[in-house]
Coordinates of N, CA, C and O in Angstrom, one line a residue:
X1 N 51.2 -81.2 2.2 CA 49.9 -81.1 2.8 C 49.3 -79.7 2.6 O 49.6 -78.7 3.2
X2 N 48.1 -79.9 1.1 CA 47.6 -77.9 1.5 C 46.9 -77.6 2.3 O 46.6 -76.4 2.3
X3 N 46.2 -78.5 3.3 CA 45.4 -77.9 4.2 C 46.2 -76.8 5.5 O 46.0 -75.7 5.9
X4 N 47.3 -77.9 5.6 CA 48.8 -77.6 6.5 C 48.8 -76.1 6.0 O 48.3 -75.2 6.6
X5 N 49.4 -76.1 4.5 CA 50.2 -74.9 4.4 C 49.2 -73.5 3.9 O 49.6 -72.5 3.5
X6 N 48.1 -73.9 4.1 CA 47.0 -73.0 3.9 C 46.9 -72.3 5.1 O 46.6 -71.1 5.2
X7 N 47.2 -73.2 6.2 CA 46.4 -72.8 7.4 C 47.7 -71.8 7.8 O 47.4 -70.7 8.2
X8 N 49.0 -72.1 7.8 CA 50.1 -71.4 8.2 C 50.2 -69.8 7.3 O 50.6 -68.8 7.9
X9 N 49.7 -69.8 5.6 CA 49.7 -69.2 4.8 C 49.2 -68.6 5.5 O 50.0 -67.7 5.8
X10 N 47.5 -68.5 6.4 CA 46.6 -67.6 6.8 C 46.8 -67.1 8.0 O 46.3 -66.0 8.3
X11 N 47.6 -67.7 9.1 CA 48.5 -67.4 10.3 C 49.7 -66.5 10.3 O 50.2 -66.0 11.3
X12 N 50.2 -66.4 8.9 CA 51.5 -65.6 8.1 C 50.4 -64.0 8.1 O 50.8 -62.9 8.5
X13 N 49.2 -64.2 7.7 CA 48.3 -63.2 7.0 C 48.0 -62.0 8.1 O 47.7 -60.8 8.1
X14 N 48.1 -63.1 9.2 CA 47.3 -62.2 11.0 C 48.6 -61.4 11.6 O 48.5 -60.7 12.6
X15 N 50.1 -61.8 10.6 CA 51.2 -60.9 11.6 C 51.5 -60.0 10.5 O 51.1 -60.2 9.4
X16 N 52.4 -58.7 11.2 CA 52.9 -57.8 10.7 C 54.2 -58.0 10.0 O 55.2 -57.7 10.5
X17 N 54.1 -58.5 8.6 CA 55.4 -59.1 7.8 C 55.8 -58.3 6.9 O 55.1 -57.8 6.0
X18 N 57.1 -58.0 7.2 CA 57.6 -57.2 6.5 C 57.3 -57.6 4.5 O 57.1 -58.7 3.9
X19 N 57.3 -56.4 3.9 CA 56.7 -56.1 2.9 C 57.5 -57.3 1.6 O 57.1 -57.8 0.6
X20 N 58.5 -57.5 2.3 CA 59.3 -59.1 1.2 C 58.9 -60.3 1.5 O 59.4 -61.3 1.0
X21 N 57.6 -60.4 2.5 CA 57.2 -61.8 2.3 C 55.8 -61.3 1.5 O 55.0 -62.2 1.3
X22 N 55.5 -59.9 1.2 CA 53.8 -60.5 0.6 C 54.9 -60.6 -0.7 O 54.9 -61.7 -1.3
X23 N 55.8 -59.5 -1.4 CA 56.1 -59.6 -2.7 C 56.7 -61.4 -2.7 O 56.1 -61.9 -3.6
X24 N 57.4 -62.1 -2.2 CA 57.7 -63.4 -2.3 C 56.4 -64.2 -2.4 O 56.4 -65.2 -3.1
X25 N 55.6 -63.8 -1.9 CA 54.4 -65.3 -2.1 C 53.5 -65.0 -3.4 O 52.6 -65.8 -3.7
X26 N 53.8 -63.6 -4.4 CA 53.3 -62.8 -4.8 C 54.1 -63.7 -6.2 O 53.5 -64.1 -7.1
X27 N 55.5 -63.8 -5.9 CA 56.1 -64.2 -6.9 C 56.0 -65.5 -7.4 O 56.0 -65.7 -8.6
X28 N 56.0 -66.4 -6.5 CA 55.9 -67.8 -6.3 C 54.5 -68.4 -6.7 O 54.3 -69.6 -7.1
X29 N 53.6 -67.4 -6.5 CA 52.4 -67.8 -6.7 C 51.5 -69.0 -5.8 O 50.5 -69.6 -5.8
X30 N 53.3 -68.8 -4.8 CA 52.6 -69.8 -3.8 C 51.3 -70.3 -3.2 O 51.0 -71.5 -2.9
X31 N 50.3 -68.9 -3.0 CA 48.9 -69.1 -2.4 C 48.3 -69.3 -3.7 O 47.4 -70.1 -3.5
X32 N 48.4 -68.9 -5.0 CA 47.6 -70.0 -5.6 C 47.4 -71.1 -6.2 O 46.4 -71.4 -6.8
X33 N 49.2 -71.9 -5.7 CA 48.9 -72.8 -6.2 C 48.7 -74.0 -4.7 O 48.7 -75.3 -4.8
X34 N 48.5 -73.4 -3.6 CA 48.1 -74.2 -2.3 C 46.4 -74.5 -2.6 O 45.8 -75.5 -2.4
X35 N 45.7 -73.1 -3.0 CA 44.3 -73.3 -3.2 C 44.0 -73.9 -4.4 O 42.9 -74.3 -4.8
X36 N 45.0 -74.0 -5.1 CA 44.8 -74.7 -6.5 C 44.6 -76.8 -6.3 O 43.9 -77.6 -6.8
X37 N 45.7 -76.8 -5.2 CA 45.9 -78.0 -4.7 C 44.3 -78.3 -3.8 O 43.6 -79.3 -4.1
X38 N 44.1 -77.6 -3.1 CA 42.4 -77.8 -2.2 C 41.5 -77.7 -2.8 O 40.6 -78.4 -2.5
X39 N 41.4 -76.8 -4.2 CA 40.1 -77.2 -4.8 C 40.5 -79.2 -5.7 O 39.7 -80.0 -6.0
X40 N 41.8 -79.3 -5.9 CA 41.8 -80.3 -6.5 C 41.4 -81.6 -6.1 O 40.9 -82.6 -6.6
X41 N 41.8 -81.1 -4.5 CA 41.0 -82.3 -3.3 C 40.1 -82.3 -2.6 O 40.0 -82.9 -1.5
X42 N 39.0 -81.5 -3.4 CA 37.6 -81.0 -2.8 C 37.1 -80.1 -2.1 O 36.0 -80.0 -1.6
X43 N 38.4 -79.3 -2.0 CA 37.9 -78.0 -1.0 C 38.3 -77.0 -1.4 O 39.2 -76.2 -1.2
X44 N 37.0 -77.3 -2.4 CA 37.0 -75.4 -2.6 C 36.9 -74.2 -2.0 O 37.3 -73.1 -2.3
X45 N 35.9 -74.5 -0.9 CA 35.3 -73.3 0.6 C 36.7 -73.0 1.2 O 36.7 -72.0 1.8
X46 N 37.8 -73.7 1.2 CA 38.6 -73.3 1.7 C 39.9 -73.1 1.1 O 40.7 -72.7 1.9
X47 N 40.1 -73.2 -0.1 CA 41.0 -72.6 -1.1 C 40.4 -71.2 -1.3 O 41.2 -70.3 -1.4
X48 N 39.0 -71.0 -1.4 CA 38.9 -69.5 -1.3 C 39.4 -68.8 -0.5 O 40.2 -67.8 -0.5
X49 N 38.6 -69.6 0.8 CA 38.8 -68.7 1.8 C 40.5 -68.2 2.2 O 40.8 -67.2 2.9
X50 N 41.7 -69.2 1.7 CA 42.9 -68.5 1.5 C 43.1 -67.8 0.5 O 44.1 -67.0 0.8
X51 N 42.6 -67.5 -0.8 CA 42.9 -66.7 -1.7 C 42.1 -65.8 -1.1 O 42.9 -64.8 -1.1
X52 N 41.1 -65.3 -0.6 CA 40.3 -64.3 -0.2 C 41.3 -63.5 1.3 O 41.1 -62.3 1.7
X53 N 42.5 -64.7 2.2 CA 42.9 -64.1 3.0 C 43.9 -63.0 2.3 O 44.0 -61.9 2.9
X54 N 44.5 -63.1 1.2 CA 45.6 -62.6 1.0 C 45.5 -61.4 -0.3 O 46.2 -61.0 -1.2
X55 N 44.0 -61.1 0.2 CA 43.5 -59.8 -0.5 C 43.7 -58.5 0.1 O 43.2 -58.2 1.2
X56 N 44.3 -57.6 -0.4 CA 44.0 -56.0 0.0 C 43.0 -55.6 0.8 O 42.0 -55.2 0.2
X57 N 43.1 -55.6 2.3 CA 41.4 -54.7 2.6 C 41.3 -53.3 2.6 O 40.4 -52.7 3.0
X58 N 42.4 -52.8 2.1 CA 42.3 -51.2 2.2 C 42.0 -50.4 1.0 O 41.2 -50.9 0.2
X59 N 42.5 -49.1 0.8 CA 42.5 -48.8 -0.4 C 43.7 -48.7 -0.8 O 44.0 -47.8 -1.6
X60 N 44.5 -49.3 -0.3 CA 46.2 -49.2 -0.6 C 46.2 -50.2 -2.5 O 45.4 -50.7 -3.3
X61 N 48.2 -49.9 -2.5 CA 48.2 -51.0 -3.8 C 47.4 -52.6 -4.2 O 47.5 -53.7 -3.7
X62 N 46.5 -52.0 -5.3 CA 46.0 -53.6 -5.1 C 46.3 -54.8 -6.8 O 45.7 -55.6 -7.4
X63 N 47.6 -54.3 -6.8 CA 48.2 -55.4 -7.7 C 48.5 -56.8 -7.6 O 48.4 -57.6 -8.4
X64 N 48.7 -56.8 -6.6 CA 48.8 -58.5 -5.9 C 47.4 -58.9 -5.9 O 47.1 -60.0 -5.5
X65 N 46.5 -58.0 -6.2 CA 45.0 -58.8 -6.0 C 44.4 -59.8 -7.5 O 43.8 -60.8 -7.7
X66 N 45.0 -58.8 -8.3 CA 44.7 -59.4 -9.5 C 44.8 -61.0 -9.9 O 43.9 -61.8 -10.3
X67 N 46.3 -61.1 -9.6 CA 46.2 -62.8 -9.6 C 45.4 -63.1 -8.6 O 44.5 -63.6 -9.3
X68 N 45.1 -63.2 -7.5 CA 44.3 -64.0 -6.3 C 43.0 -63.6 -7.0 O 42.4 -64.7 -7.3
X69 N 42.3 -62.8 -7.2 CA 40.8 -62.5 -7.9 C 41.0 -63.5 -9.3 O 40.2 -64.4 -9.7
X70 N 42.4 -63.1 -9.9 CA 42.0 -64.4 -11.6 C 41.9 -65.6 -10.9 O 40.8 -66.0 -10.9
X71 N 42.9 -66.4 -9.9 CA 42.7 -67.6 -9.5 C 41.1 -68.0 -8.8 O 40.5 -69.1 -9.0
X72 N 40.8 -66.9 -7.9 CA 39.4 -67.7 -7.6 C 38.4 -67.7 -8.8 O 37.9 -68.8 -9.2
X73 N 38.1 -66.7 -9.4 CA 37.3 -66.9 -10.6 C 37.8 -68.0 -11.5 O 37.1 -68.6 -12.2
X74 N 38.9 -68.2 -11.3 CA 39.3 -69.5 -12.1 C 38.7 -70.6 -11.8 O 37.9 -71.2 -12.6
X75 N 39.0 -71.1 -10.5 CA 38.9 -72.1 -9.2 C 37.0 -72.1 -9.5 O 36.3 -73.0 -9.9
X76 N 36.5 -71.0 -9.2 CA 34.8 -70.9 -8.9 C 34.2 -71.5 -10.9 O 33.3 -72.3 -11.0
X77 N 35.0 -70.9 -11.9 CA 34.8 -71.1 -13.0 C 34.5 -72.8 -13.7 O 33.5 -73.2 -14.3
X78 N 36.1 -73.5 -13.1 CA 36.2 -75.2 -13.3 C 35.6 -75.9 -12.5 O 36.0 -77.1 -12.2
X79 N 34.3 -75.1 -11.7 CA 33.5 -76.2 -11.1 C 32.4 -76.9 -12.4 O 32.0 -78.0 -12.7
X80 N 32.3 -75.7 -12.9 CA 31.4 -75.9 -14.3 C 29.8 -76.2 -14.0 O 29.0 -76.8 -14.7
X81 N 29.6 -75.4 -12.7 CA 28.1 -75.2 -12.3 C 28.0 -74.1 -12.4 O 28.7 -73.2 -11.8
X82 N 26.9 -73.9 -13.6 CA 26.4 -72.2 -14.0 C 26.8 -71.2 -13.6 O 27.5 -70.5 -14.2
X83 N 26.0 -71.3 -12.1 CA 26.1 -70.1 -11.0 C 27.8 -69.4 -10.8 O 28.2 -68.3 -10.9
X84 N 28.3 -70.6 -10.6 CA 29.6 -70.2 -10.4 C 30.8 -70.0 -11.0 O 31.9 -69.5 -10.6
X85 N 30.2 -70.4 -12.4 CA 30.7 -69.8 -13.4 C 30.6 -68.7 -14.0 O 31.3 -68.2 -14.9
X86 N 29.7 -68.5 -13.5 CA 29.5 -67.0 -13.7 C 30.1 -65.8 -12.6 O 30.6 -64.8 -12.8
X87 N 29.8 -66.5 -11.4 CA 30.7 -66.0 -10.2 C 31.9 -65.7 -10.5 O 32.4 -64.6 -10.2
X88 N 32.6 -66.8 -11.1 CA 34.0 -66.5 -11.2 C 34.2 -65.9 -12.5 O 35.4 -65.4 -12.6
X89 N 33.2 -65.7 -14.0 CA 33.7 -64.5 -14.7 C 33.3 -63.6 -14.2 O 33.5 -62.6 -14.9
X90 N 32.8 -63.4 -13.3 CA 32.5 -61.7 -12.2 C 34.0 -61.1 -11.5 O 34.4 -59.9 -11.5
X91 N 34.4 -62.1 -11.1 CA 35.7 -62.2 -10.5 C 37.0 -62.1 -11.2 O 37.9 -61.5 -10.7
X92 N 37.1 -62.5 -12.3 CA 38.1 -62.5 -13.8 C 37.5 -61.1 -14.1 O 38.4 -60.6 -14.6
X93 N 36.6 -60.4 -14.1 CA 36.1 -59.6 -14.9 C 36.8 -58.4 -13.4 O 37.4 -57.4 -13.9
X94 N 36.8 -58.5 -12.5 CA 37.5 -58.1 -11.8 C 38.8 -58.0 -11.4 O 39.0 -56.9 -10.8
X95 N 39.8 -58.8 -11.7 CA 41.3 -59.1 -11.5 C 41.4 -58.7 -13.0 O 42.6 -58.6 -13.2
X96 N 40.9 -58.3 -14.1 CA 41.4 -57.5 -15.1 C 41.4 -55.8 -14.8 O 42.3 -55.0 -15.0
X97 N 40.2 -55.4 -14.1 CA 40.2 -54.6 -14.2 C 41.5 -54.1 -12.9 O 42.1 -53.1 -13.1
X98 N 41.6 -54.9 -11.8 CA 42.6 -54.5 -10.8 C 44.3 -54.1 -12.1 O 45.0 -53.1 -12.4
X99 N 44.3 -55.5 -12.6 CA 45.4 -55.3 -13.5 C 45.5 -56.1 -15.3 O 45.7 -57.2 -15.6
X100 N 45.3 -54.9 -16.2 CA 44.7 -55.3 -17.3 C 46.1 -55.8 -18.1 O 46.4 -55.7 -19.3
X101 N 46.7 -56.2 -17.5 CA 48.3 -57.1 -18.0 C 48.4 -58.1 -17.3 O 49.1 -59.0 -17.7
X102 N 47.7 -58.3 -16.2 CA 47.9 -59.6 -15.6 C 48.0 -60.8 -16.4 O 46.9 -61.2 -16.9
X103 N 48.9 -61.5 -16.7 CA 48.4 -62.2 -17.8 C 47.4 -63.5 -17.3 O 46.8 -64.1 -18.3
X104 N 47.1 -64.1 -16.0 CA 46.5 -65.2 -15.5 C 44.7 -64.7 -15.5 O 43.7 -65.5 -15.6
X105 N 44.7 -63.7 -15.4 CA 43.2 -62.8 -15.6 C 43.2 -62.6 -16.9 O 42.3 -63.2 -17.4
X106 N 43.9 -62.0 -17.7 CA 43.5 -62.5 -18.9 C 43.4 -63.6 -20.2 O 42.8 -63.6 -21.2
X107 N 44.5 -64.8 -19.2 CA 43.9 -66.3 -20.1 C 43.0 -66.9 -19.8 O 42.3 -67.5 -20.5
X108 N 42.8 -66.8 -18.6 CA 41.2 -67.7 -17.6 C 40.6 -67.4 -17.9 O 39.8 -68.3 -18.3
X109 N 39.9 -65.5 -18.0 CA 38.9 -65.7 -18.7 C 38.8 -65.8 -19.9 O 37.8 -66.4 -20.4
X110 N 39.8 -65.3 -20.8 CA 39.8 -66.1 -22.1 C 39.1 -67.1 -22.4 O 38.1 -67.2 -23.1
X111 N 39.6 -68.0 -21.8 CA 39.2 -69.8 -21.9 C 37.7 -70.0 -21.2 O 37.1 -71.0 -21.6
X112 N 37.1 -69.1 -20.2 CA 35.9 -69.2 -19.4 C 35.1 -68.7 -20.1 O 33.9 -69.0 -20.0
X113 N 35.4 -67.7 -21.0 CA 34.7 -66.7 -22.4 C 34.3 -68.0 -23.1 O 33.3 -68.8 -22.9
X114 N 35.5 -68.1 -23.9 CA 35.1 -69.2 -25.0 C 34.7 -70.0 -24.9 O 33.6 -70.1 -25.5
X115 N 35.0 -71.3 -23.7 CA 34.7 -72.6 -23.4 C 33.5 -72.4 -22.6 O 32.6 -72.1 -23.2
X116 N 33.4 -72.6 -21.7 CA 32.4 -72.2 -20.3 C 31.3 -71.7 -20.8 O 30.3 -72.3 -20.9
X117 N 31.6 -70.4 -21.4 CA 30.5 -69.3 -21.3 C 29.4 -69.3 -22.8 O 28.3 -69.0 -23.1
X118 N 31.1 -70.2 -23.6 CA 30.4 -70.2 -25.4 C 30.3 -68.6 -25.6 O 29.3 -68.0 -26.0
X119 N 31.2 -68.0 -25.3 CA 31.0 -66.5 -26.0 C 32.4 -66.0 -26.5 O 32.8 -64.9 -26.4
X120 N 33.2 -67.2 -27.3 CA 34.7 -67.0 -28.4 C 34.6 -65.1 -28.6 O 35.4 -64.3 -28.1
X121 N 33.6 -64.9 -29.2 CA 33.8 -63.4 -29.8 C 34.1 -62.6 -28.6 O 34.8 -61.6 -28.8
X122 N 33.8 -63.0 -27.0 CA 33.9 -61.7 -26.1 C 35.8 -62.4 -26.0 O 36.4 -61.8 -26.8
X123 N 36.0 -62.7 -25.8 CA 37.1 -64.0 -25.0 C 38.3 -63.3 -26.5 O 39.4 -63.2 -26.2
X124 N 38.0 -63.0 -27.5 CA 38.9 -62.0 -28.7 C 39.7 -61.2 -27.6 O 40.7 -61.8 -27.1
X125 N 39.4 -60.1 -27.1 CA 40.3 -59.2 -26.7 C 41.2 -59.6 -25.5 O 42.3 -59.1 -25.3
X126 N 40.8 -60.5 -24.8 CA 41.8 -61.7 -23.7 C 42.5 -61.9 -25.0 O 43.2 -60.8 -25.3
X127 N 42.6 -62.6 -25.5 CA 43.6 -63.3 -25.9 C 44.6 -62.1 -26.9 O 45.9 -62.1 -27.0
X128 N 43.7 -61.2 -27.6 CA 44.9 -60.2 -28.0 C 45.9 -60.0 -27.0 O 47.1 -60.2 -27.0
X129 N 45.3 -59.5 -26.1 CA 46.0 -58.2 -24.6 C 46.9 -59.7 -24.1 O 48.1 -59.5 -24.1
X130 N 46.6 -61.2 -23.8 CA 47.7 -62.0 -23.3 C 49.0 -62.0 -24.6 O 50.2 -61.8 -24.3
X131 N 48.5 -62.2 -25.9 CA 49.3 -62.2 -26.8 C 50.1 -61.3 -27.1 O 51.1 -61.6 -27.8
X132 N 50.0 -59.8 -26.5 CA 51.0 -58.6 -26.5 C 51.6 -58.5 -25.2 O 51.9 -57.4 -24.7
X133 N 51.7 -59.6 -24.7 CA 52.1 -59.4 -23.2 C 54.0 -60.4 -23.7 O 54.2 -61.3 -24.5
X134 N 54.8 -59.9 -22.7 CA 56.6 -60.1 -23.2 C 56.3 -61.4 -22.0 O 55.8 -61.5 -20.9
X135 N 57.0 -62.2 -22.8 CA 57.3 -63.3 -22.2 C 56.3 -63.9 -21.2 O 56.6 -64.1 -20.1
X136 N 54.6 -64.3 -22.0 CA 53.9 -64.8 -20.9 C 54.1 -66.3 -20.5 O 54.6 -67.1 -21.2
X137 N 53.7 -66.5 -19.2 CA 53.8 -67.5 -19.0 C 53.7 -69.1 -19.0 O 53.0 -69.5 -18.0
X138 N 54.2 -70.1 -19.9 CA 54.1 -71.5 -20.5 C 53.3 -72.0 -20.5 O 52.7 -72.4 -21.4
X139 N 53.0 -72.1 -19.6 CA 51.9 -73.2 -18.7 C 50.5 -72.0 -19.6 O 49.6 -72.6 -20.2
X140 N 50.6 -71.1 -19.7 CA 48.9 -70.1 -20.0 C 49.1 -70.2 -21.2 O 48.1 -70.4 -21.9
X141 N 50.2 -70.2 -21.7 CA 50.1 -70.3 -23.6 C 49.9 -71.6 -23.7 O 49.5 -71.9 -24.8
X142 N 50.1 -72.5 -23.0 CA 49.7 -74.2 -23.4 C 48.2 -74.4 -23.1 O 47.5 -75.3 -23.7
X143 N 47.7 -73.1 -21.7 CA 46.3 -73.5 -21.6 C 45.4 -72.9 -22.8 O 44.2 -73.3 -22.9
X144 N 46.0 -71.7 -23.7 CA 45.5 -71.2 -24.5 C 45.7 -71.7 -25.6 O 44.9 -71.5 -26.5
X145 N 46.8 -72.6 -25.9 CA 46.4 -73.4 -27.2 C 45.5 -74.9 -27.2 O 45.1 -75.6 -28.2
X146 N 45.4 -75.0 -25.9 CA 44.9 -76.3 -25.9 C 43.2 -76.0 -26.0 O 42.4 -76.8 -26.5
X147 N 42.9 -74.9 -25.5 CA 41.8 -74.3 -25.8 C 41.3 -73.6 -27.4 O 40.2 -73.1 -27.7
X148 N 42.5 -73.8 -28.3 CA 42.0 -73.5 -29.6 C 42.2 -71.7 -29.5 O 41.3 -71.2 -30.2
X149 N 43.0 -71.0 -29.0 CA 42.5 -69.5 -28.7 C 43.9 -68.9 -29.0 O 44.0 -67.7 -29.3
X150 N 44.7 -69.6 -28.9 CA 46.1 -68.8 -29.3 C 46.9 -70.4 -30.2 O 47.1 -71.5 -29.8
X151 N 47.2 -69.8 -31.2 CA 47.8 -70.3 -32.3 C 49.6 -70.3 -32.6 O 50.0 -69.1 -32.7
X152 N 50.7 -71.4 -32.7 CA 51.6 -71.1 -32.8 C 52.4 -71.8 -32.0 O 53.6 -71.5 -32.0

């Protein structure tokens, strides 16, 4: 149930948890793939609103932001309404800059460059910077070849 584990995700977010549960959910990718699961079942207002819980509010480390900034621009991107696709390469354009190795900020928007946006030529340096990245991850090199953008 992601609504269930969304709501607990953001109840985890309101206590003082020792620093091995943000790196564990961090690893798991757990929170994006619960909001990944809510926009799949129509709720996107509220898959944000958990990827938006499990943001940095300070000026502390904001590495763990990068993936949750690529996932919502992702999430805001595959609605494939203009506005929001643009929202979410605002957002991707963001989660690179938090971390320009991320590799999930740099295949998303790769694919939101090329596909979405029709701008292949900007969507070039995504896909170099994922292609020099050690051992990225399956699932993003399958979304990059299926998109015609990484070859091999």
């Amino acid at each position: 149930d992601h609504a269930g584990a969304a709501a607990d995700l953001m109840a985890l977010d309101g206590l003082e948890a020792p620093p091995i549960v943000d790196d564990l959910l961090l690893a798991s990718r757990l929170r994006e793939r619960i909001a990944g699961g809510l926009a799949d079942a129509g709720e996107l207002l509220a898959a944000l609103e958990l990827l938006d819980s499990g943001l940095d509010p300070g000026d502390g480390d904001r590495g763990g932001d990068a993936a949750l900034l690529a996932e919502r621009g992702w999430l805001l991107a595959a609605t494939r309404v203009p506005e929001l696709v643009e929202r979410g390469l605002t957002g991707l354009d963001e989660a690179v800059a938090v971390d320009p190795a991320d590799p999930h900020a740099r295949a998303y928007r790769a694919v939101v460059l090329a596909v979405l946006a029709d701008r292949p030529e900007d969507a070039a340096g995504d896909v170099a910077a994922f292609a020099s990245l050690d051992d990225p991850p399956t699932d993003l090199v399958d979304l990059l070849r299926t998109a015609g953008l990484l070859v091999g």
